[in-house]
mmCIF file of C-alpha atoms and ligand atoms in Angstrom:
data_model
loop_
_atom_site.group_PDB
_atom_site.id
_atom_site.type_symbol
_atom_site.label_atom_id
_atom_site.label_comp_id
_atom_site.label_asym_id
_atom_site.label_seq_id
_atom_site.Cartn_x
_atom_site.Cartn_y
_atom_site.Cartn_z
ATOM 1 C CA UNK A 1 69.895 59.102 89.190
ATOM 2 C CA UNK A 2 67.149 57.401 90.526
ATOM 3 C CA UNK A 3 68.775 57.276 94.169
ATOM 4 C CA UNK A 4 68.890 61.299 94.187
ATOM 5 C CA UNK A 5 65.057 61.365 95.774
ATOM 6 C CA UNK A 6 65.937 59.047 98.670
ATOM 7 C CA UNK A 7 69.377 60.370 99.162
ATOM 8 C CA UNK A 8 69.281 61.950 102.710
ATOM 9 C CA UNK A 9 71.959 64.953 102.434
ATOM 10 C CA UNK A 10 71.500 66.745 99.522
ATOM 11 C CA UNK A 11 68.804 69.425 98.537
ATOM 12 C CA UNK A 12 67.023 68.092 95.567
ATOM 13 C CA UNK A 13 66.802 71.018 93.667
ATOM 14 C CA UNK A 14 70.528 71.580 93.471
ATOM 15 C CA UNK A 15 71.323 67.885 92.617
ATOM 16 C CA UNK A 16 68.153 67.540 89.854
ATOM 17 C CA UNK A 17 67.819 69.704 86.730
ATOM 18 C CA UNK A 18 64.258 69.924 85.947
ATOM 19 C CA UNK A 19 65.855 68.473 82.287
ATOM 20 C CA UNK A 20 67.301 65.659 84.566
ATOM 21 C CA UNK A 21 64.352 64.937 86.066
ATOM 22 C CA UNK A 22 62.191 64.830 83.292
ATOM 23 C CA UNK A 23 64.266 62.421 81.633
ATOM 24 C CA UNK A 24 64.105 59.946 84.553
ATOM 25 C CA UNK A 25 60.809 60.158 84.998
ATOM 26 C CA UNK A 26 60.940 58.864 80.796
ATOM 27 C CA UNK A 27 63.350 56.541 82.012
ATOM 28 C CA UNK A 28 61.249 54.729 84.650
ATOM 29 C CA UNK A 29 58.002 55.196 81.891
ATOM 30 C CA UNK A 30 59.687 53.260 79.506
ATOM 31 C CA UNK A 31 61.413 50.803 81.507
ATOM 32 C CA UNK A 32 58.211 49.781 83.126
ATOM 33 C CA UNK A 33 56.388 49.306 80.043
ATOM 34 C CA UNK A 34 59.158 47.016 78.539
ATOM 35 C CA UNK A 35 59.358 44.952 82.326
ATOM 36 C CA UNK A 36 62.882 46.346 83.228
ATOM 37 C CA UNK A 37 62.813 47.441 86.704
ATOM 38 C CA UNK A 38 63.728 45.676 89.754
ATOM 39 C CA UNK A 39 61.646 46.002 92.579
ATOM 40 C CA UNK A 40 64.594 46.677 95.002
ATOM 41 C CA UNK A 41 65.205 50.030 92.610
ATOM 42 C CA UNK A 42 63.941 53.295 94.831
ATOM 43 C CA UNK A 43 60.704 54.984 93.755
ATOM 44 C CA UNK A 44 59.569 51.230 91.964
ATOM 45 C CA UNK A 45 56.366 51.029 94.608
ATOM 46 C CA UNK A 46 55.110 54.366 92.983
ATOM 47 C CA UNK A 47 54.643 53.125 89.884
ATOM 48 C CA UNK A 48 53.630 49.485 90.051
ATOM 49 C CA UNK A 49 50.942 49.935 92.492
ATOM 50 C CA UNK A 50 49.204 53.352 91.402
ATOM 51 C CA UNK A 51 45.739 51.804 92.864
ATOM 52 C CA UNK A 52 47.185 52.011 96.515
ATOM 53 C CA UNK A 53 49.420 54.931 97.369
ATOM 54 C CA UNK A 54 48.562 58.131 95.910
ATOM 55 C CA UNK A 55 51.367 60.280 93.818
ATOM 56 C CA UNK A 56 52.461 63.824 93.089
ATOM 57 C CA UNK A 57 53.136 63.921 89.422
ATOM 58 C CA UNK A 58 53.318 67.993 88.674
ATOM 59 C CA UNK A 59 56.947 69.705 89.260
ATOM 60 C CA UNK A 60 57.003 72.695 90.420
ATOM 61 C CA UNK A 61 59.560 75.144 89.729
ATOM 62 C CA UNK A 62 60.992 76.981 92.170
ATOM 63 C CA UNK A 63 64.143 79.154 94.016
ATOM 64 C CA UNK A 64 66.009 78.169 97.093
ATOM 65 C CA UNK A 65 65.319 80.020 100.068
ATOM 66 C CA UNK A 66 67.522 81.698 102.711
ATOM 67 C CA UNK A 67 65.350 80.360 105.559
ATOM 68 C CA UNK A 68 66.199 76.472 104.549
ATOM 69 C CA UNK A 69 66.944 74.217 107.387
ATOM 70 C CA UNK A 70 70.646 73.453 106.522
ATOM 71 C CA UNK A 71 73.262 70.372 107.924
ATOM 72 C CA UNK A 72 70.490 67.757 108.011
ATOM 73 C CA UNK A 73 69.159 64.868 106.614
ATOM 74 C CA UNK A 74 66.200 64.689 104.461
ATOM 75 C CA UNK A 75 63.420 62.480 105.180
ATOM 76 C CA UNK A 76 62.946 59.751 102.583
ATOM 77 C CA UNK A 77 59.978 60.827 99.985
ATOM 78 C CA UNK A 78 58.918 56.752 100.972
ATOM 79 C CA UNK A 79 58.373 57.804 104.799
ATOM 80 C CA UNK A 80 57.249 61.542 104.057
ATOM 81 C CA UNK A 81 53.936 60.097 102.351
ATOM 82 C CA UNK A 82 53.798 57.037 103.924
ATOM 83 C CA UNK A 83 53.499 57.877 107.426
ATOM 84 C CA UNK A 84 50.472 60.493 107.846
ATOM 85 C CA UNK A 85 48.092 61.953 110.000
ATOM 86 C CA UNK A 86 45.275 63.298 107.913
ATOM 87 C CA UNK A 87 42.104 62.078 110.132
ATOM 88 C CA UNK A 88 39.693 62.689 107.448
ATOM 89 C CA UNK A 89 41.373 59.364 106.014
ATOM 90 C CA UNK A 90 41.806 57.426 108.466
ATOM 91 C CA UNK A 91 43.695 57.345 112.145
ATOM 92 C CA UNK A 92 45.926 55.361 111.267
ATOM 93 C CA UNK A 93 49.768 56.241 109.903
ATOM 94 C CA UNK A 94 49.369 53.891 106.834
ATOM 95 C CA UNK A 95 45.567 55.117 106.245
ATOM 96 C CA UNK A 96 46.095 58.685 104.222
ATOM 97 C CA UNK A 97 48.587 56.890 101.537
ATOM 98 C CA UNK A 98 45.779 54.612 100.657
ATOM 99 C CA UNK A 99 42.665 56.423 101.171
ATOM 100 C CA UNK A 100 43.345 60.222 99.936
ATOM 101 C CA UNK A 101 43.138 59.076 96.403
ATOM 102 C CA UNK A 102 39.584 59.762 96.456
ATOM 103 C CA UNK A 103 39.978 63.720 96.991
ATOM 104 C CA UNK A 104 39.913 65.899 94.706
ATOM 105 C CA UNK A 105 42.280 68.362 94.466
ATOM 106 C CA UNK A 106 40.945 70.391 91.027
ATOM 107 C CA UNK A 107 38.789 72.587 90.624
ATOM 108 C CA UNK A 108 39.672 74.119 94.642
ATOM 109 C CA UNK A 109 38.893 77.748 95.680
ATOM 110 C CA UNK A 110 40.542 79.055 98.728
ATOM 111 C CA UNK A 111 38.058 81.720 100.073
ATOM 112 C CA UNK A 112 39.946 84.774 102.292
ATOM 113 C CA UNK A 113 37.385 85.927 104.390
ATOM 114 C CA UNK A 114 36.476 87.925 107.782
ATOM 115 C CA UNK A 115 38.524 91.063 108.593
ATOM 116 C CA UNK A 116 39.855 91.641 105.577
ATOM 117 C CA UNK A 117 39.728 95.009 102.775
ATOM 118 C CA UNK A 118 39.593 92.659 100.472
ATOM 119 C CA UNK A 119 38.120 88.973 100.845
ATOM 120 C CA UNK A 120 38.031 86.799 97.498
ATOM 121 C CA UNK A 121 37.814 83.250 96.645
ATOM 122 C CA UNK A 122 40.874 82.437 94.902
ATOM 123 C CA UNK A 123 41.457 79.494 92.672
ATOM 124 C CA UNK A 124 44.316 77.457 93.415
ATOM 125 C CA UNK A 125 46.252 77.765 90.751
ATOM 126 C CA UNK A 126 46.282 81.599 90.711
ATOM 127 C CA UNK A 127 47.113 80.953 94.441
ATOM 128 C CA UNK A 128 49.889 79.616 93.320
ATOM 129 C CA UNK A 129 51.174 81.960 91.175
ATOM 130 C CA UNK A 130 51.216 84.902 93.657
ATOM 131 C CA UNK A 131 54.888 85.013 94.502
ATOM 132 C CA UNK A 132 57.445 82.644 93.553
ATOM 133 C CA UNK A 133 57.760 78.995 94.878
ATOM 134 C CA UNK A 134 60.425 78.318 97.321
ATOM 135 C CA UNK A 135 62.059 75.373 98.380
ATOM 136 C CA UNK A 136 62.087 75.815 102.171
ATOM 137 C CA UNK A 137 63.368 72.531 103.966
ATOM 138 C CA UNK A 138 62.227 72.749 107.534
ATOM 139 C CA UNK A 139 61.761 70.281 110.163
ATOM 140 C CA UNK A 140 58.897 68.747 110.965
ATOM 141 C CA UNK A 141 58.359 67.784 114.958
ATOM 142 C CA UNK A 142 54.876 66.037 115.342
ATOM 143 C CA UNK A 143 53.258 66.637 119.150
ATOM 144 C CA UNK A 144 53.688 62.620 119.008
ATOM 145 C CA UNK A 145 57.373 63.060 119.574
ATOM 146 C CA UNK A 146 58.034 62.098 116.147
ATOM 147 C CA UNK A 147 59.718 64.035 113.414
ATOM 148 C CA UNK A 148 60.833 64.842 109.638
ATOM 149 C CA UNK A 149 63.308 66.528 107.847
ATOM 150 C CA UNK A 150 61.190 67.662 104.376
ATOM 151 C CA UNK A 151 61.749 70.262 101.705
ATOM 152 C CA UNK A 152 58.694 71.496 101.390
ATOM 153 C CA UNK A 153 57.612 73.981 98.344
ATOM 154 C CA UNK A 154 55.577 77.197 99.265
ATOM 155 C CA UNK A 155 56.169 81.070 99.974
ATOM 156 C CA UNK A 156 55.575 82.943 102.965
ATOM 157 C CA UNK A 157 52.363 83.243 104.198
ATOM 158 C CA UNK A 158 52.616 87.141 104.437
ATOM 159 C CA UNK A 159 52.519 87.208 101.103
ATOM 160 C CA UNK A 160 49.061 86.520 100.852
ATOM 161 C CA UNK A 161 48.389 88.328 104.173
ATOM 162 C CA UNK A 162 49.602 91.225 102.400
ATOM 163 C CA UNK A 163 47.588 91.672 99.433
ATOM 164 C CA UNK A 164 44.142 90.701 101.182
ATOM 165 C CA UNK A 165 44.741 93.779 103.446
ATOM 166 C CA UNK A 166 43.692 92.670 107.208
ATOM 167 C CA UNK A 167 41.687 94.807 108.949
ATOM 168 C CA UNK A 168 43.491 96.606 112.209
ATOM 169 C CA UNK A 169 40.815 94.072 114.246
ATOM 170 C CA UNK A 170 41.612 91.010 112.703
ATOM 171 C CA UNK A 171 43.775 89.897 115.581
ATOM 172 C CA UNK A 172 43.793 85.803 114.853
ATOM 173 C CA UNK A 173 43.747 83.961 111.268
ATOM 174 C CA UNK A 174 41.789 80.674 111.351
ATOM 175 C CA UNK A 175 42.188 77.797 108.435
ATOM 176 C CA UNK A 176 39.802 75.426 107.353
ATOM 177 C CA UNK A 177 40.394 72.372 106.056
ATOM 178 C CA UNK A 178 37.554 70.493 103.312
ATOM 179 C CA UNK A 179 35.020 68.506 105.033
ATOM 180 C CA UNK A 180 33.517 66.559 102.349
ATOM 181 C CA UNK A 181 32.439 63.019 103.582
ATOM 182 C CA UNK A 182 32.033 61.746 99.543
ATOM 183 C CA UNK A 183 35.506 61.975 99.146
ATOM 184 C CA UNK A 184 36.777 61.629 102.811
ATOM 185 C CA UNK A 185 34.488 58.895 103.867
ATOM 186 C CA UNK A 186 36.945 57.571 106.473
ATOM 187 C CA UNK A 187 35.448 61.274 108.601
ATOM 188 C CA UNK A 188 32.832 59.391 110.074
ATOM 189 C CA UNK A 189 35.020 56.838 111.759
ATOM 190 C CA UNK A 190 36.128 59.168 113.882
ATOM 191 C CA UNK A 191 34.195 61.721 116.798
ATOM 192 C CA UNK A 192 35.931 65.500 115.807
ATOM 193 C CA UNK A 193 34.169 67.774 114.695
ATOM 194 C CA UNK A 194 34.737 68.661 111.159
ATOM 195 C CA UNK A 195 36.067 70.594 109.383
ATOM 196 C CA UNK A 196 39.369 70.588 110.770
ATOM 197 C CA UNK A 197 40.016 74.012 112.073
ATOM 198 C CA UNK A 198 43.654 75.551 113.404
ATOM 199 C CA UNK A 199 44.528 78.752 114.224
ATOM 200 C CA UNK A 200 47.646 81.383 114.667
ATOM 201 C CA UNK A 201 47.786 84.715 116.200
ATOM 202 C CA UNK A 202 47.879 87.572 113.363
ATOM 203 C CA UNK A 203 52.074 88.172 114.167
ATOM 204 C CA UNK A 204 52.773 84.376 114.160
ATOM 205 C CA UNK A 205 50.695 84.242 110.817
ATOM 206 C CA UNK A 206 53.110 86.685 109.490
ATOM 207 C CA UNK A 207 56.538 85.655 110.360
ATOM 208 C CA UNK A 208 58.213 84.916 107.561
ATOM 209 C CA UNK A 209 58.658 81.208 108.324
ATOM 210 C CA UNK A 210 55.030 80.383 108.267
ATOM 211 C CA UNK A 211 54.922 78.451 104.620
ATOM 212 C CA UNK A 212 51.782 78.498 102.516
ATOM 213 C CA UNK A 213 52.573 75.083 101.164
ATOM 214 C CA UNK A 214 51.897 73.623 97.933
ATOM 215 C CA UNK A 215 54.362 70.484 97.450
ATOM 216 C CA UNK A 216 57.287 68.813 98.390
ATOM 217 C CA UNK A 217 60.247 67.608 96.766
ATOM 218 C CA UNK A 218 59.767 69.423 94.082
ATOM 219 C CA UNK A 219 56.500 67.906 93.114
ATOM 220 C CA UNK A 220 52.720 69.297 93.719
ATOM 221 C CA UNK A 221 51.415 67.705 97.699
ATOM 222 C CA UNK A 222 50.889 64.166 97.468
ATOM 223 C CA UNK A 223 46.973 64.197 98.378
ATOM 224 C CA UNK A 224 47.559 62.678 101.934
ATOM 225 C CA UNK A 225 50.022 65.564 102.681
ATOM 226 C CA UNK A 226 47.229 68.079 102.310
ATOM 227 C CA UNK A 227 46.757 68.672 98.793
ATOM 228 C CA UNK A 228 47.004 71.004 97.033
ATOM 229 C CA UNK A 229 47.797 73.526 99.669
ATOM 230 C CA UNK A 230 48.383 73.597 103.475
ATOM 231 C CA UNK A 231 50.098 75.307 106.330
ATOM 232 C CA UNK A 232 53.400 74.516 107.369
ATOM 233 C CA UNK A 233 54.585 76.582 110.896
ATOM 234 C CA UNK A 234 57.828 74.958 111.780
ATOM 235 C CA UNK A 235 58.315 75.589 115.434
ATOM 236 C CA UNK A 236 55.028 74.513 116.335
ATOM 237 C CA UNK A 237 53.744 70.636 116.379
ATOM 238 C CA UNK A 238 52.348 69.381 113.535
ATOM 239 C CA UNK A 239 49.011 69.586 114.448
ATOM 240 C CA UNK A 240 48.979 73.515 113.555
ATOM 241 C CA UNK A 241 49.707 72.647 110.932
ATOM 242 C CA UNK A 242 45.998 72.355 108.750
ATOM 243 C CA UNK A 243 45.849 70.528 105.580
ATOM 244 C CA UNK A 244 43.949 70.790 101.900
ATOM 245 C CA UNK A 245 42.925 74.345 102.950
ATOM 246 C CA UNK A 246 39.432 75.390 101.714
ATOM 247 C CA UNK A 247 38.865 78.746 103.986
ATOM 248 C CA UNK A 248 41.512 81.490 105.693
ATOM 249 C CA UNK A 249 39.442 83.512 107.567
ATOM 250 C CA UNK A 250 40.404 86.778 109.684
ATOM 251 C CA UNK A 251 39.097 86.944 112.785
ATOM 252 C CA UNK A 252 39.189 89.259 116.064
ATOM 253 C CA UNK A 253 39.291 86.495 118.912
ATOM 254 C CA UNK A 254 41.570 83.111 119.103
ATOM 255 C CA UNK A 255 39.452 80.427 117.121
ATOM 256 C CA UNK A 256 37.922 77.252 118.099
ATOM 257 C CA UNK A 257 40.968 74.820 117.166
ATOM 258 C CA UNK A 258 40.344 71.137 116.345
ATOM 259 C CA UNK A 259 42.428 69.095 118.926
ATOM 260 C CA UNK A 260 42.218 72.288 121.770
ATOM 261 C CA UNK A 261 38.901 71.759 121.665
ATOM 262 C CA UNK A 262 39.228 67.640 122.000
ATOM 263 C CA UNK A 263 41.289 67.748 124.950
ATOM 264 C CA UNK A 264 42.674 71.553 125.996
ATOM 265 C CA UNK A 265 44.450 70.139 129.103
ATOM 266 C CA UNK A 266 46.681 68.063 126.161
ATOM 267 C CA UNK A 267 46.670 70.196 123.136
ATOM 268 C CA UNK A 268 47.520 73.973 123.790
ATOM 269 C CA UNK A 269 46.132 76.594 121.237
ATOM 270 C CA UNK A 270 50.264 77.750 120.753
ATOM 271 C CA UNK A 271 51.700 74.605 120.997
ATOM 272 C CA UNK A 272 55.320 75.646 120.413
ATOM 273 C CA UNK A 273 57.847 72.663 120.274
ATOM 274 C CA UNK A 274 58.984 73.463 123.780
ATOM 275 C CA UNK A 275 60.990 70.168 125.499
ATOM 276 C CA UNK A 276 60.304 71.409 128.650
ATOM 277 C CA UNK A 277 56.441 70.956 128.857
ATOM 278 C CA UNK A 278 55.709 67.906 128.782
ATOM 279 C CA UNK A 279 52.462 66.665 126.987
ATOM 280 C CA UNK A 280 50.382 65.017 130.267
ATOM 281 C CA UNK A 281 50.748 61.330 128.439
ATOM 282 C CA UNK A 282 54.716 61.417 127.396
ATOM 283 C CA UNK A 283 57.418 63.465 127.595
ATOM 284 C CA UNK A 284 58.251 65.897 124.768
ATOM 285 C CA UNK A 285 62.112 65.970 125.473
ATOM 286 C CA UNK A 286 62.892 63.832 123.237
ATOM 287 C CA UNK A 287 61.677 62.622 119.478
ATOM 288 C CA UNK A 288 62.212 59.642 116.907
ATOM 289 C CA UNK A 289 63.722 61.002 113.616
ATOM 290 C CA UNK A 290 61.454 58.999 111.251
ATOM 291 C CA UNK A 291 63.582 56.521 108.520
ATOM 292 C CA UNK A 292 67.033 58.151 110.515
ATOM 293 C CA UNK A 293 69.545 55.180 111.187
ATOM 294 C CA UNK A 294 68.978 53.499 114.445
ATOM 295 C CA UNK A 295 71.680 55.513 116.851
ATOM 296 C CA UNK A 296 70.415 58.679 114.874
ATOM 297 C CA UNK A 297 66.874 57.855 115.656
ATOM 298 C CA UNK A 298 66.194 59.209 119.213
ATOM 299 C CA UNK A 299 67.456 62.959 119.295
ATOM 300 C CA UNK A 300 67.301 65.633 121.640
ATOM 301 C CA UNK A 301 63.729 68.023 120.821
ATOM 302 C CA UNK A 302 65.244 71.547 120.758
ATOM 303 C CA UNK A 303 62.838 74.392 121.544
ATOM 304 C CA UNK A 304 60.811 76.170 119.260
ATOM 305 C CA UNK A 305 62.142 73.176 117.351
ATOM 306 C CA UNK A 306 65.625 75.183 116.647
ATOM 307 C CA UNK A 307 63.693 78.109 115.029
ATOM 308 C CA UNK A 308 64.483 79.831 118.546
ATOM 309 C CA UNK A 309 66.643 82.587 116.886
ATOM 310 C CA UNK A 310 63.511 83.648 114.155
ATOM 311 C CA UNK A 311 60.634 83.365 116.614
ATOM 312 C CA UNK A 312 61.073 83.725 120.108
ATOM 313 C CA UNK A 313 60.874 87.030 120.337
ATOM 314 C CA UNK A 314 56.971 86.348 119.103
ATOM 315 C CA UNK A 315 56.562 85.280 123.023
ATOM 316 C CA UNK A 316 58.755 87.543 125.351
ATOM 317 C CA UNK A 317 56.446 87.644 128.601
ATOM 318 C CA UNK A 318 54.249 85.306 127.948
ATOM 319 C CA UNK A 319 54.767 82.100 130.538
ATOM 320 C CA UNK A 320 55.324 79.378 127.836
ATOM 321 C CA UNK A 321 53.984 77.017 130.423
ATOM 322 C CA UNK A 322 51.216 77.807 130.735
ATOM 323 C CA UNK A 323 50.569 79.012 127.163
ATOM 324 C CA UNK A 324 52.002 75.759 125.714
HETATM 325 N N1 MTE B 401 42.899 68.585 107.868
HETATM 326 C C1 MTE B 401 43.822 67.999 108.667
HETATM 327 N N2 MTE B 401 45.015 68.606 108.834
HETATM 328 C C2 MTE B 401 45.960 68.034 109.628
HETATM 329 C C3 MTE B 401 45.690 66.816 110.317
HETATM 330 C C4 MTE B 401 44.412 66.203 110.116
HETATM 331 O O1 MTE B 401 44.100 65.133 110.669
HETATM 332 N N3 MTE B 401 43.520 66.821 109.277
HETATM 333 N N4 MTE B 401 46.662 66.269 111.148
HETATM 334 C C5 MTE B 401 47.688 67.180 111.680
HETATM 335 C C6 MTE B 401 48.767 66.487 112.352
HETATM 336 S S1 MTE B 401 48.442 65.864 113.903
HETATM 337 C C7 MTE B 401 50.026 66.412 111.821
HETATM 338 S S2 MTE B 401 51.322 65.726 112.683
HETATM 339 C C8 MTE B 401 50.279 66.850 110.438
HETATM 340 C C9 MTE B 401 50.841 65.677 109.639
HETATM 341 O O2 MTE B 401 51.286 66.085 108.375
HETATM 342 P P1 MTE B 401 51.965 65.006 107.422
HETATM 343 O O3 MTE B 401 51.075 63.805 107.388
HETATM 344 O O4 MTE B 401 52.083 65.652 106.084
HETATM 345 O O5 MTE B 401 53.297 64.678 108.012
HETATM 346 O O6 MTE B 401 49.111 67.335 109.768
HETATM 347 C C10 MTE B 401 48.237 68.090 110.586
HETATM 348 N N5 MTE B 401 47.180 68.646 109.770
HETATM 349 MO MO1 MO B 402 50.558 65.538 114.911
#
């Protein structure tokens, strides 16, 4: 039972009853109070070394989703939150496990502003109450030609859009991450400008594939994923992808975006997955499936990541070269 978490194929939520689960998660209590466990058992590294690595511990119930990625393999939990970028902890892959302990993901208001009938600050957990929880697995394609597979928990971002009523102006949505050095003091080691800041236009925003997200596996965000709520936009590199959300704010022009604004000529403002622009340092034909078995490892990128069918009508006429 243990082994269900790393095993690749199957969708956790069909193979783990939440009674199931509970029961393990006794299980592996108990057992390492009395000294039972082995070290080689999965999930072992979670528990013995709590100071180090930082850990999920709230399920979160939720309904399967018609717009899951089916027919591949899931991304180990180990690799998901082991192998980050989440700058405000450190540049480094290994640097978010073992630094985003220090944020603090309760009490957290998300405040809707700008071009909006009606702005509010909302408290997470009514957040996350608005509309059901979804398991949505999606893939994940990083503009550093990596990638996951991860079933992430969330609903549609329209949901939300929906109920705070954009304004007919409100043309772009813009999300804010935190930017608070005394519990991300690992900010200062590096020159952006904080807070991190991405951006979608208003119909991209409101495709149904763009996932407010509030965990994974079946668990609340490990804090180095972007506790406790960030964007997920699937056909788009990672980087659109903003994390531990404090502001979503409605705006009439295309907002100042946190790597566009590094290095524009490297990091377009759409940044589709799209194999056939090249970023100017690599090419982006071609990824590395994270924790996949060696001859699995290096697979074809596939544009819009394989969302094609959902979202490419988003861009008919625009030239996706030189809007990448
Ligand atoms: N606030 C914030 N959000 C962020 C980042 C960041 O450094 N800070 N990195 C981005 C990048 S480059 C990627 S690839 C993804 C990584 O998400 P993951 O670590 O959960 O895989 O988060 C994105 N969101
Ligand atoms: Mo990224």
């Amino acid at each position: 039972m243990m082994l269900i978490r790393k095993s690749p194929e199957i969708l956790y939520s069909e193979v783990t009853p939440k009674a199931d689960y509970l029961d393990r998660r006794k299980f592996m209590k108990g057992a390492m109070a009395t000294g039972l466990l082995a070290s080689s058992v999965a999930g072992v590294s979670r528990l013995i070394d709590p100071g180090t690595e930082v850990f999920a511990d709230t399920k979160l119930s939720t309904v399967k989703s018609p717009l899951s990625t089916t027919g591949e393999d899931l991304t180990s939990y180990q690799d998901i939150t082991h192998y980050n970028n989440f700058y405000e902890f450190g540049t480094d892959k290994g640097d978010p496990a073992r630094n985003a302990g220090s944020l603090k993901t309760r009490p957290w208001v998300v405040s809707i502003e700008g071009l909006v009938n009606k702005p509010q600050k909302i408290d997470i957990d009514s957040l996350m109450k608005l509309h059901p929880l979804e398991e949505r697995v999606y893939r994940f394609r990083c503009v550093e030609a990596w990638s996951m597979v991860i079933p992430w928990v969330g609903y549609s971002l329209s949901e939300l859009i929906k109920q705070v009523d954009p304004k007919p102006e409100a043309k772009y949505v813009q999300f804010l991450s935190l930017a608070d050095p005394s519990q991300m003091p690992q900010m200062r080691e590096s020159s952006i400008s904080w807070p991190y800041s991405e951006g979608l236009r208003m119909d991209e925003a409101m495709h149904p594939l763009t996932l407010l997200t509030f965990g994974l596996y079946g668990e609340t965000l490990p804090n180095q994923d972007g506790a406790p709520v960030r964007i997920i936009v699937p056909w788009k590199y990672g980087f659109k992808s903003a994390k531990s959300i404090v502001k979503i704010k409605f705006v009439a022009k295309q907002p100042e975006t946190t790597w566009n604004d590094l290095a524009s000529n490297e990091y377009g403002f759409y940044s589709n997955v799209n194999p056939n622009v090249d970023h100017p340092r690599w090419s982006q034909k071609t990824e590395r499936r994270i924790g996949a078995s060696l001859f699995k490892q290096r697979r074809t990128t596939l544009m819009f990541n394989g969302y094609g069918d959902q979202v490419a009508s988003l861009y008919n006429g625009m030239d996706l070269k030189k809007y990448f």
